[in-house]
Tab-separated table of C-alpha atoms and ligand atoms in Angstrom:
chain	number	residue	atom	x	y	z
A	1	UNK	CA	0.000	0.000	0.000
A	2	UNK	CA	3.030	2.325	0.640
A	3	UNK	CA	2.889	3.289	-2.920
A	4	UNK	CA	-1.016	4.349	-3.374
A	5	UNK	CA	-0.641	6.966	-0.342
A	6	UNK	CA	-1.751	10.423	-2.116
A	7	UNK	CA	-5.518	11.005	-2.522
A	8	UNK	CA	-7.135	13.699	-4.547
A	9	UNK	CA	-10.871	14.166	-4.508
A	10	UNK	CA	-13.260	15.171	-7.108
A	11	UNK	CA	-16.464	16.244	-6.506
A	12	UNK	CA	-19.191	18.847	-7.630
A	13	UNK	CA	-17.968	22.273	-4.784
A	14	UNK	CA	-21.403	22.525	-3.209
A	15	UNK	CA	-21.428	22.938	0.452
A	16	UNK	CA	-22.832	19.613	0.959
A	17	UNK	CA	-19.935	17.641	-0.224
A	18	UNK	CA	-17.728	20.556	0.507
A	19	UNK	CA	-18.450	19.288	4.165
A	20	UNK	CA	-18.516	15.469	3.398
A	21	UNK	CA	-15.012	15.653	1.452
A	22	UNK	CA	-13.729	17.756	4.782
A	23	UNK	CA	-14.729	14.963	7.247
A	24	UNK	CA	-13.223	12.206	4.754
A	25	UNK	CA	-9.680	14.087	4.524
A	26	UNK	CA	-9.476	13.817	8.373
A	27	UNK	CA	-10.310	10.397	8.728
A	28	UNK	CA	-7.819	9.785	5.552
A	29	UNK	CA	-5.160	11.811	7.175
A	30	UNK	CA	-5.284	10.196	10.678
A	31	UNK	CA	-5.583	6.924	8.772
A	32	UNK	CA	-1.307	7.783	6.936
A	33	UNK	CA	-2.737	9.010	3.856
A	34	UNK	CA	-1.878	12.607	2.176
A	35	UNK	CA	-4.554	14.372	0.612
A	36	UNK	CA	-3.181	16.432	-2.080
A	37	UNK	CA	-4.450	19.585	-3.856
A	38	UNK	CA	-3.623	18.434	-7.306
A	39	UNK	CA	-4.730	15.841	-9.210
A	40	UNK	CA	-1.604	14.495	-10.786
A	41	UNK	CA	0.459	13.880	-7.750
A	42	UNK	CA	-2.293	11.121	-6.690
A	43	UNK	CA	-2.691	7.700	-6.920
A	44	UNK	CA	-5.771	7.420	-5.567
A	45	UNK	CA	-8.425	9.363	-7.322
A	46	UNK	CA	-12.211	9.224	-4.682
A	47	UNK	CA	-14.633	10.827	-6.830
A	48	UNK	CA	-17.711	11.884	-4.732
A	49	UNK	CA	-20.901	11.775	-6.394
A	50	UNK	CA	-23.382	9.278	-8.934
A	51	UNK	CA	-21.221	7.085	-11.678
A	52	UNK	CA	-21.449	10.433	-13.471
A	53	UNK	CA	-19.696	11.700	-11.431
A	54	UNK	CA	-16.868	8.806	-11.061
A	55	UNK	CA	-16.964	9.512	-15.428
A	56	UNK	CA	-15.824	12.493	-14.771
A	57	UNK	CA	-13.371	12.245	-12.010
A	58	UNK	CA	-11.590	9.602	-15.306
A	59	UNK	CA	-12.082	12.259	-17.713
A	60	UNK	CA	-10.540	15.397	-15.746
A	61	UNK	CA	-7.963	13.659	-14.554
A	62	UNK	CA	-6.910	11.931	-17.992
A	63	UNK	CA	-7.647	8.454	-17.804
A	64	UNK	CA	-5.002	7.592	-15.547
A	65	UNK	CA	-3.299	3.914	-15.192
A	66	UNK	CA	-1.211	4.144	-12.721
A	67	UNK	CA	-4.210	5.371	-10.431
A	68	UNK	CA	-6.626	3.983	-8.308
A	69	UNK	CA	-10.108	5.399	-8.725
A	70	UNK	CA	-12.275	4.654	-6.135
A	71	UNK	CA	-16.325	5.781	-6.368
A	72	UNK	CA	-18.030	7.118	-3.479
A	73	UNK	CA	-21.824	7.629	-4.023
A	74	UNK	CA	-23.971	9.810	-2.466
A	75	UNK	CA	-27.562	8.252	-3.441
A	76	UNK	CA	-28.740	5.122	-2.079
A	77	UNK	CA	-28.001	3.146	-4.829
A	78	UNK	CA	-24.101	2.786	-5.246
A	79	UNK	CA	-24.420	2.878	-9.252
A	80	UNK	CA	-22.019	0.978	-11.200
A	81	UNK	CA	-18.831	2.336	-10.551
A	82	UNK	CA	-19.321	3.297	-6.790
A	83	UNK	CA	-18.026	0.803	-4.756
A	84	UNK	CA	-18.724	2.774	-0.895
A	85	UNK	CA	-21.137	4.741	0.303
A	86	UNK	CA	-20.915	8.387	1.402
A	87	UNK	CA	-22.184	6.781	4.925
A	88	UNK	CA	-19.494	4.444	5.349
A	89	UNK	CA	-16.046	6.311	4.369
A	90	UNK	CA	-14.643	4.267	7.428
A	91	UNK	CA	-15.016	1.117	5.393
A	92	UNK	CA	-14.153	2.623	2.232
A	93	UNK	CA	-10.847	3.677	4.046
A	94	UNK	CA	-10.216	0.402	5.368
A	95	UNK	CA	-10.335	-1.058	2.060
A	96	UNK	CA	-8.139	1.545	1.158
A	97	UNK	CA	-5.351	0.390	3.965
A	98	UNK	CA	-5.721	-3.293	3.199
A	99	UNK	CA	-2.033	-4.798	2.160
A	100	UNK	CA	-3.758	-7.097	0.177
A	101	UNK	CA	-5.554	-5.010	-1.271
A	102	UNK	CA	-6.996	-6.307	-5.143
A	103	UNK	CA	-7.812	-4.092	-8.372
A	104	UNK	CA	-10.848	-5.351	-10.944
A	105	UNK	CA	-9.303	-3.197	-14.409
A	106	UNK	CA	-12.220	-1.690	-16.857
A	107	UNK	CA	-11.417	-1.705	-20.486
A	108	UNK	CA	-11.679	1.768	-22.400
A	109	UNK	CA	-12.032	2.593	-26.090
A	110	UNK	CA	-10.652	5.427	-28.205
A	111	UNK	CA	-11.975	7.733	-30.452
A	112	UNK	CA	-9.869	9.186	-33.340
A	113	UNK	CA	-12.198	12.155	-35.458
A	114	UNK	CA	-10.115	13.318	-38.714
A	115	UNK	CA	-6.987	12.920	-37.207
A	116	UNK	CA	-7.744	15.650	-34.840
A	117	UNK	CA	-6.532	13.703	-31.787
A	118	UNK	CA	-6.933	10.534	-29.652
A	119	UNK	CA	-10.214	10.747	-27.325
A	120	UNK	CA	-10.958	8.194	-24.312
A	121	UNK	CA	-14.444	6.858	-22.921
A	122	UNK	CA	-14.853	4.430	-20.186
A	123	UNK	CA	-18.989	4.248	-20.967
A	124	UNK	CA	-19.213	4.800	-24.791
A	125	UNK	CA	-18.611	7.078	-28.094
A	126	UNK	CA	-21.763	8.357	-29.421
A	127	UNK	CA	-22.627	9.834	-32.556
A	128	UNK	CA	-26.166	11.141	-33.588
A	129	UNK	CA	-27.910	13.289	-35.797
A	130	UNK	CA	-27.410	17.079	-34.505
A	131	UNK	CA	-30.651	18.228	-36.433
A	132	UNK	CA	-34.630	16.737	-36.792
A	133	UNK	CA	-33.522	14.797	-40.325
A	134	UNK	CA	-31.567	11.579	-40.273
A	135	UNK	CA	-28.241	11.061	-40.864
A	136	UNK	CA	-26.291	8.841	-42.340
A	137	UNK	CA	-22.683	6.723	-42.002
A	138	UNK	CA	-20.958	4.430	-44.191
A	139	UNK	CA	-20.229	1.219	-41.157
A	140	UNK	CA	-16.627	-0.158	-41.931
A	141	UNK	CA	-15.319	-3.358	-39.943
A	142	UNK	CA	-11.301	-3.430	-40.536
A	143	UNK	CA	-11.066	-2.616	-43.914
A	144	UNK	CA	-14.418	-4.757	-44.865
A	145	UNK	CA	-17.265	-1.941	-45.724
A	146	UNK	CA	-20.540	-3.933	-43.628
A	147	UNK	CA	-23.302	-1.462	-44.270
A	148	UNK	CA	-24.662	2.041	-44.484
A	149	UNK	CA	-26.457	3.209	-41.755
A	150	UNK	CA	-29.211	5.863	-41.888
A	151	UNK	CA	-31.250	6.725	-39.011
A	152	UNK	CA	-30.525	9.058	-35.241
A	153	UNK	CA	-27.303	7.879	-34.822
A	154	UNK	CA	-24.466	5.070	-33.475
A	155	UNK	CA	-23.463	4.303	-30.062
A	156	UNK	CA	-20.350	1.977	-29.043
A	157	UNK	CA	-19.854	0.504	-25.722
A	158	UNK	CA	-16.923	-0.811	-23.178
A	159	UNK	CA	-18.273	-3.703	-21.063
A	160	UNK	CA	-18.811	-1.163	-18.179
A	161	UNK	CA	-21.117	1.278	-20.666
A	162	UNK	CA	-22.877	-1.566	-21.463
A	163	UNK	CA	-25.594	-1.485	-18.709
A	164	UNK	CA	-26.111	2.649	-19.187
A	165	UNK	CA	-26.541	3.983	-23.184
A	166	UNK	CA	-26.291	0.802	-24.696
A	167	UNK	CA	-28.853	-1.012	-22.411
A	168	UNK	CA	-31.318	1.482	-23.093
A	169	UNK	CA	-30.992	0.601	-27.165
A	170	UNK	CA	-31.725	-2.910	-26.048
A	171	UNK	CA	-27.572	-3.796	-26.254
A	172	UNK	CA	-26.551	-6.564	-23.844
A	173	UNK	CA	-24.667	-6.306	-21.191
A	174	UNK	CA	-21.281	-7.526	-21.355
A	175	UNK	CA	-18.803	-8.889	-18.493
A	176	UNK	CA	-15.987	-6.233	-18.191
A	177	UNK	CA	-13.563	-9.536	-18.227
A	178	UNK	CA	-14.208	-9.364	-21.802
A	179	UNK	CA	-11.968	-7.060	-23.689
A	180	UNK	CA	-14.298	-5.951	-26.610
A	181	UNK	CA	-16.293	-2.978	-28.455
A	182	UNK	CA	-20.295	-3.146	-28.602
A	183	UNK	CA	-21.885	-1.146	-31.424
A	184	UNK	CA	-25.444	-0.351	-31.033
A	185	UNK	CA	-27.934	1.469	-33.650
A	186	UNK	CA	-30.034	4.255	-32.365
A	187	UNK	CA	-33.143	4.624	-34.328
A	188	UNK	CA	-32.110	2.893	-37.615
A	189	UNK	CA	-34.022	3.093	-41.225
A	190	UNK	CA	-34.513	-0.483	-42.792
A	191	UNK	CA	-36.483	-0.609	-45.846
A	192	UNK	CA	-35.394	-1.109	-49.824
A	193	UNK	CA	-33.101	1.803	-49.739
A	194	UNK	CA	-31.153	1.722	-46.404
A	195	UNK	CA	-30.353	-2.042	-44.496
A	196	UNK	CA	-28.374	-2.436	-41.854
A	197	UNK	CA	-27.988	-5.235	-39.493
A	198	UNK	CA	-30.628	-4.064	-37.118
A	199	UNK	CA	-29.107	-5.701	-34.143
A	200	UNK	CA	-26.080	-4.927	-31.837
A	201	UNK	CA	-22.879	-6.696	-32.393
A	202	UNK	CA	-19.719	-7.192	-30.231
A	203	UNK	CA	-16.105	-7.257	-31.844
A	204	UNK	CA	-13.116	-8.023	-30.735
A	205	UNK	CA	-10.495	-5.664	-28.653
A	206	UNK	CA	-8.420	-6.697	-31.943
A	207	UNK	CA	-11.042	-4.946	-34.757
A	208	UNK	CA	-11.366	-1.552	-35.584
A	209	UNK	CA	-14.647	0.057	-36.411
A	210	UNK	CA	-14.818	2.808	-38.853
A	211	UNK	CA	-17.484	5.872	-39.927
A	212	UNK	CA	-17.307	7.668	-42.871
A	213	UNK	CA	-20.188	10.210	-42.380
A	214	UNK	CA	-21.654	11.016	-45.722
A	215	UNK	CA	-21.273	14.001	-46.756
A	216	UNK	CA	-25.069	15.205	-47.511
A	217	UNK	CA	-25.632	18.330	-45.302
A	218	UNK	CA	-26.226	16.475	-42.544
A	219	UNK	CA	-22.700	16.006	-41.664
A	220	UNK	CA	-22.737	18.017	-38.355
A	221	UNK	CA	-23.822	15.382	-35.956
A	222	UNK	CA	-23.283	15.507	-31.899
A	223	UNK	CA	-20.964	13.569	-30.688
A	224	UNK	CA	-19.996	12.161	-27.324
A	225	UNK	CA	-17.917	10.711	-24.714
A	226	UNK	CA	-19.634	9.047	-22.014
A	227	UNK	CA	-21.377	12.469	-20.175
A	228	UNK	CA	-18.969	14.932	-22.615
A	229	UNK	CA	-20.195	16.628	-25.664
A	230	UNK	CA	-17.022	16.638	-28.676
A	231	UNK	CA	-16.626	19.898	-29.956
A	232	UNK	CA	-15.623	19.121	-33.145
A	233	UNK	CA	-18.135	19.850	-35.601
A	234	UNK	CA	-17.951	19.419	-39.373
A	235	UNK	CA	-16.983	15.066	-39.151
A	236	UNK	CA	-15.935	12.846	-41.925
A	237	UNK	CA	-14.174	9.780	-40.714
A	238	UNK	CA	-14.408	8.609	-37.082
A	239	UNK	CA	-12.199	5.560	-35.878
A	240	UNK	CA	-13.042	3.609	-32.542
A	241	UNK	CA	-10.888	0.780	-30.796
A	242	UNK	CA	-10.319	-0.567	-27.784
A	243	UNK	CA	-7.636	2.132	-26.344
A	244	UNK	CA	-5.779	-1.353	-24.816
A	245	UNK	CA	-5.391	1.013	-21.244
A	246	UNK	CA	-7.451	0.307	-18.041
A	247	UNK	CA	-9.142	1.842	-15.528
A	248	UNK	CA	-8.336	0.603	-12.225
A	249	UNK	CA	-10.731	0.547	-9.050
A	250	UNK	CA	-10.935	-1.763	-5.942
A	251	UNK	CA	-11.904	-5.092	-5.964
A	252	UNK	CA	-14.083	-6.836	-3.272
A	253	UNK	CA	-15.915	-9.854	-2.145
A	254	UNK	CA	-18.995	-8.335	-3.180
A	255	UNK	CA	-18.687	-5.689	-6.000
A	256	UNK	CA	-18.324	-7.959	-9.241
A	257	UNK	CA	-19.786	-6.461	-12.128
A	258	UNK	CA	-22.869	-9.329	-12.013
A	259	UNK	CA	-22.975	-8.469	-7.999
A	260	UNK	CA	-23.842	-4.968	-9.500
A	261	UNK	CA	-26.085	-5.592	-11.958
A	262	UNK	CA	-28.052	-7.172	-9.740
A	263	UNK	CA	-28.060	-4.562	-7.258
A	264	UNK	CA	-28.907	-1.888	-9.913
A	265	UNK	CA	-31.378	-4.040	-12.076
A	266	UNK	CA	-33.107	-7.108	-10.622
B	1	NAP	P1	-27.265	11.365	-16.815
B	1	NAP	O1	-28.072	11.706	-17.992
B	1	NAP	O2	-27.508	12.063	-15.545
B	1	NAP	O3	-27.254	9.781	-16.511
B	1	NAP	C1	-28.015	8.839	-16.965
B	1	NAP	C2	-28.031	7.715	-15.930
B	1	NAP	O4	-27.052	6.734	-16.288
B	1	NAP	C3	-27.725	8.120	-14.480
B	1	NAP	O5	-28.651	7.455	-13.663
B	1	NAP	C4	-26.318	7.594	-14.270
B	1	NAP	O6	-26.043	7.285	-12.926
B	1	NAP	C5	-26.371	6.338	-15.098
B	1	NAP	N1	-25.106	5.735	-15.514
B	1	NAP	C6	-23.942	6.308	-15.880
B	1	NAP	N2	-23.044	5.372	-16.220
B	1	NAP	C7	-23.645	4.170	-16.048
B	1	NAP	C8	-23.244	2.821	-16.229
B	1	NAP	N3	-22.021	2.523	-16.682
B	1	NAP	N4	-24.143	1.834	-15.996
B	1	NAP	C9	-25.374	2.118	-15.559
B	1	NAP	N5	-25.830	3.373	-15.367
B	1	NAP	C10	-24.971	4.383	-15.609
B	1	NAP	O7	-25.716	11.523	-17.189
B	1	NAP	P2	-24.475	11.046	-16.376
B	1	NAP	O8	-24.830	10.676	-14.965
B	1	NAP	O9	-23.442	12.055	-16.576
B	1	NAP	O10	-24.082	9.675	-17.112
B	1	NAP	C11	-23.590	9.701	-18.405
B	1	NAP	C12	-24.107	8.506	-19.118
B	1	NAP	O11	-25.512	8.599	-19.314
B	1	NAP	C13	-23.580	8.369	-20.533
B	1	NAP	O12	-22.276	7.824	-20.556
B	1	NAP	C14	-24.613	7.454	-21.147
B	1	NAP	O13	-24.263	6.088	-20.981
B	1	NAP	C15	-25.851	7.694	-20.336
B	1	NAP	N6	-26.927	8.185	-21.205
B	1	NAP	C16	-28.019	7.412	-21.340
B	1	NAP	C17	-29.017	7.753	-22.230
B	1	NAP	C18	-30.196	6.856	-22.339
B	1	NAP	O14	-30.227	5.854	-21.632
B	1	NAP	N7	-31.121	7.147	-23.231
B	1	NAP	C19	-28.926	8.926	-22.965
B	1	NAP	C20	-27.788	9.710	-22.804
B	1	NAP	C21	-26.779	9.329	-21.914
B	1	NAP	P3	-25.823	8.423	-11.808
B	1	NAP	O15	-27.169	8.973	-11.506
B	1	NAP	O16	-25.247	7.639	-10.653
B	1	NAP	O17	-24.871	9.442	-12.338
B	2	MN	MN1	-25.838	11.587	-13.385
């Protein structure tokens, strides 16, 4: 444990959790660990909040993998990605202290748009129609053109997003022990003119999956990363893959990914 000692929190500065993240520094201080101010001289990132929250605590701090996040929730229902309750920092702390302590690892994908830069999601990539009229994409597996897609828009999943975007598209939910990429249709045209496959389908960490947007006015969609709008706006060619980096959070007894989709669903 000697070498996870520094702890940064993120959370939303209302006076609420203001006063929540106070009491947890003193009980992490008395407990040998150093809470520090800025975000990249910890290796233990608590964010304080919903799993939106704990997507945003990845995003601002860049994805880090050689950090520990850890998700502390606030509501009743832990979430996802919230492993401890706001109620019971001592046994989030204690977790924290263990020698032995273990680490489940989350796959991510990444998101290349034109060649403007290399973009990270830990729930999904989404791309949709920015106006009332559909839109339209040119699906490439690899190098293997699969089908044109016209309709609201595309969504691709990690094993983690699967149970938030994807699920509601009727995509399945996917153990995050699986390295892989699940593309979903939102909203999809099927009729003489446009086909597409109509159902989701998982590839492997080793594929790449390709847009070319077509270029018929409607080439301004709205695109995201997990809860972060990409402000690039005129889009021709977007590439997604599995980004081959982790995010790292505690493992328990009882927080496998099935323990918590049973929690959150059943
Ligand atoms: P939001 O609109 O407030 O969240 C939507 C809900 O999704 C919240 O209840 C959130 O939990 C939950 N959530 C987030 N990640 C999840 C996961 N991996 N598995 C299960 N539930 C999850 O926005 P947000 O809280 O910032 O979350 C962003 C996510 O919302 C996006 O990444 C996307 O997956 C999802 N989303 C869903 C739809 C839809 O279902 N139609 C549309 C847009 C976005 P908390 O309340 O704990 O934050
Ligand atoms: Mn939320």
């Amino acid at each position: 444990m000697a070498d996870r000692q520094h702890v940064y929190l993120f959370y939303r500065q209302v006076p609420e959790l203001t006063k929540k993240a106070t009491e947890l520094s003193e009980l992490a201080e008395k407990n040998g660990f150093n809470i520090v101010e800025n975000h990249q001289e910890a290796n233990i990132i608590i964010s304080i909040g919903g799993d939106g929250t704990f997507l945003q605590s990845v995003r601002k701090t860049g994805f880090r993998n050689d950090c520990l996040y850890v998700g502390l929730a606030t509501k009743e229902n832990l979430g996802m990605y919230c492993d401890f309750h706001i109620d019971e920092i001592s046994e989030m702390i204690a977790a924290m202290t263990d020698k032995h302590i273990k680490v489940r690892k989350y796959p991510t994908i990444k998101v290349n748009v034109d060649g403007e830069g290399t973009f990270y999601c830990l729930n999904e990539f989404s791309i949709r129609s920015g106006i009332i009229k559909t839109f339209a994409l040119d699906v490439y597996i690899d190098d293997l053109h699969f089908e044109t897609f016209c309709g609201d828009g595309m969504l691709i999943a990690t094993p983690t997003g699967s149970t938030a975007y994807n699920k509601s598209v009727k995509g399945a939910v996917v153990d995050p022990l699986l390295p892989c990429l699940q593309v979903s249709e939102i909203a999809s045209l099927n009729n003489n003119q446009f086909r597409t496959l109509d159902s989701s389908f998982i590839l492997s960490g080793d594929r790449k999956l390709i847009f070319h947007v077509i270029q018929d006015g409607n080439d301004y969609p709205t695109m995201a990363m997990d809860n972060e709008a990409l402000s690039i706006q005129h889009v021709k060619k977007v590439e997604v893959q599995l980004s081959g980096e982790v995010i790292k959070t505690i493992k328990l007894k009882n927080n496998s990914f099935w323990h918590k989709v049973k929690r959150s669903f059943l």
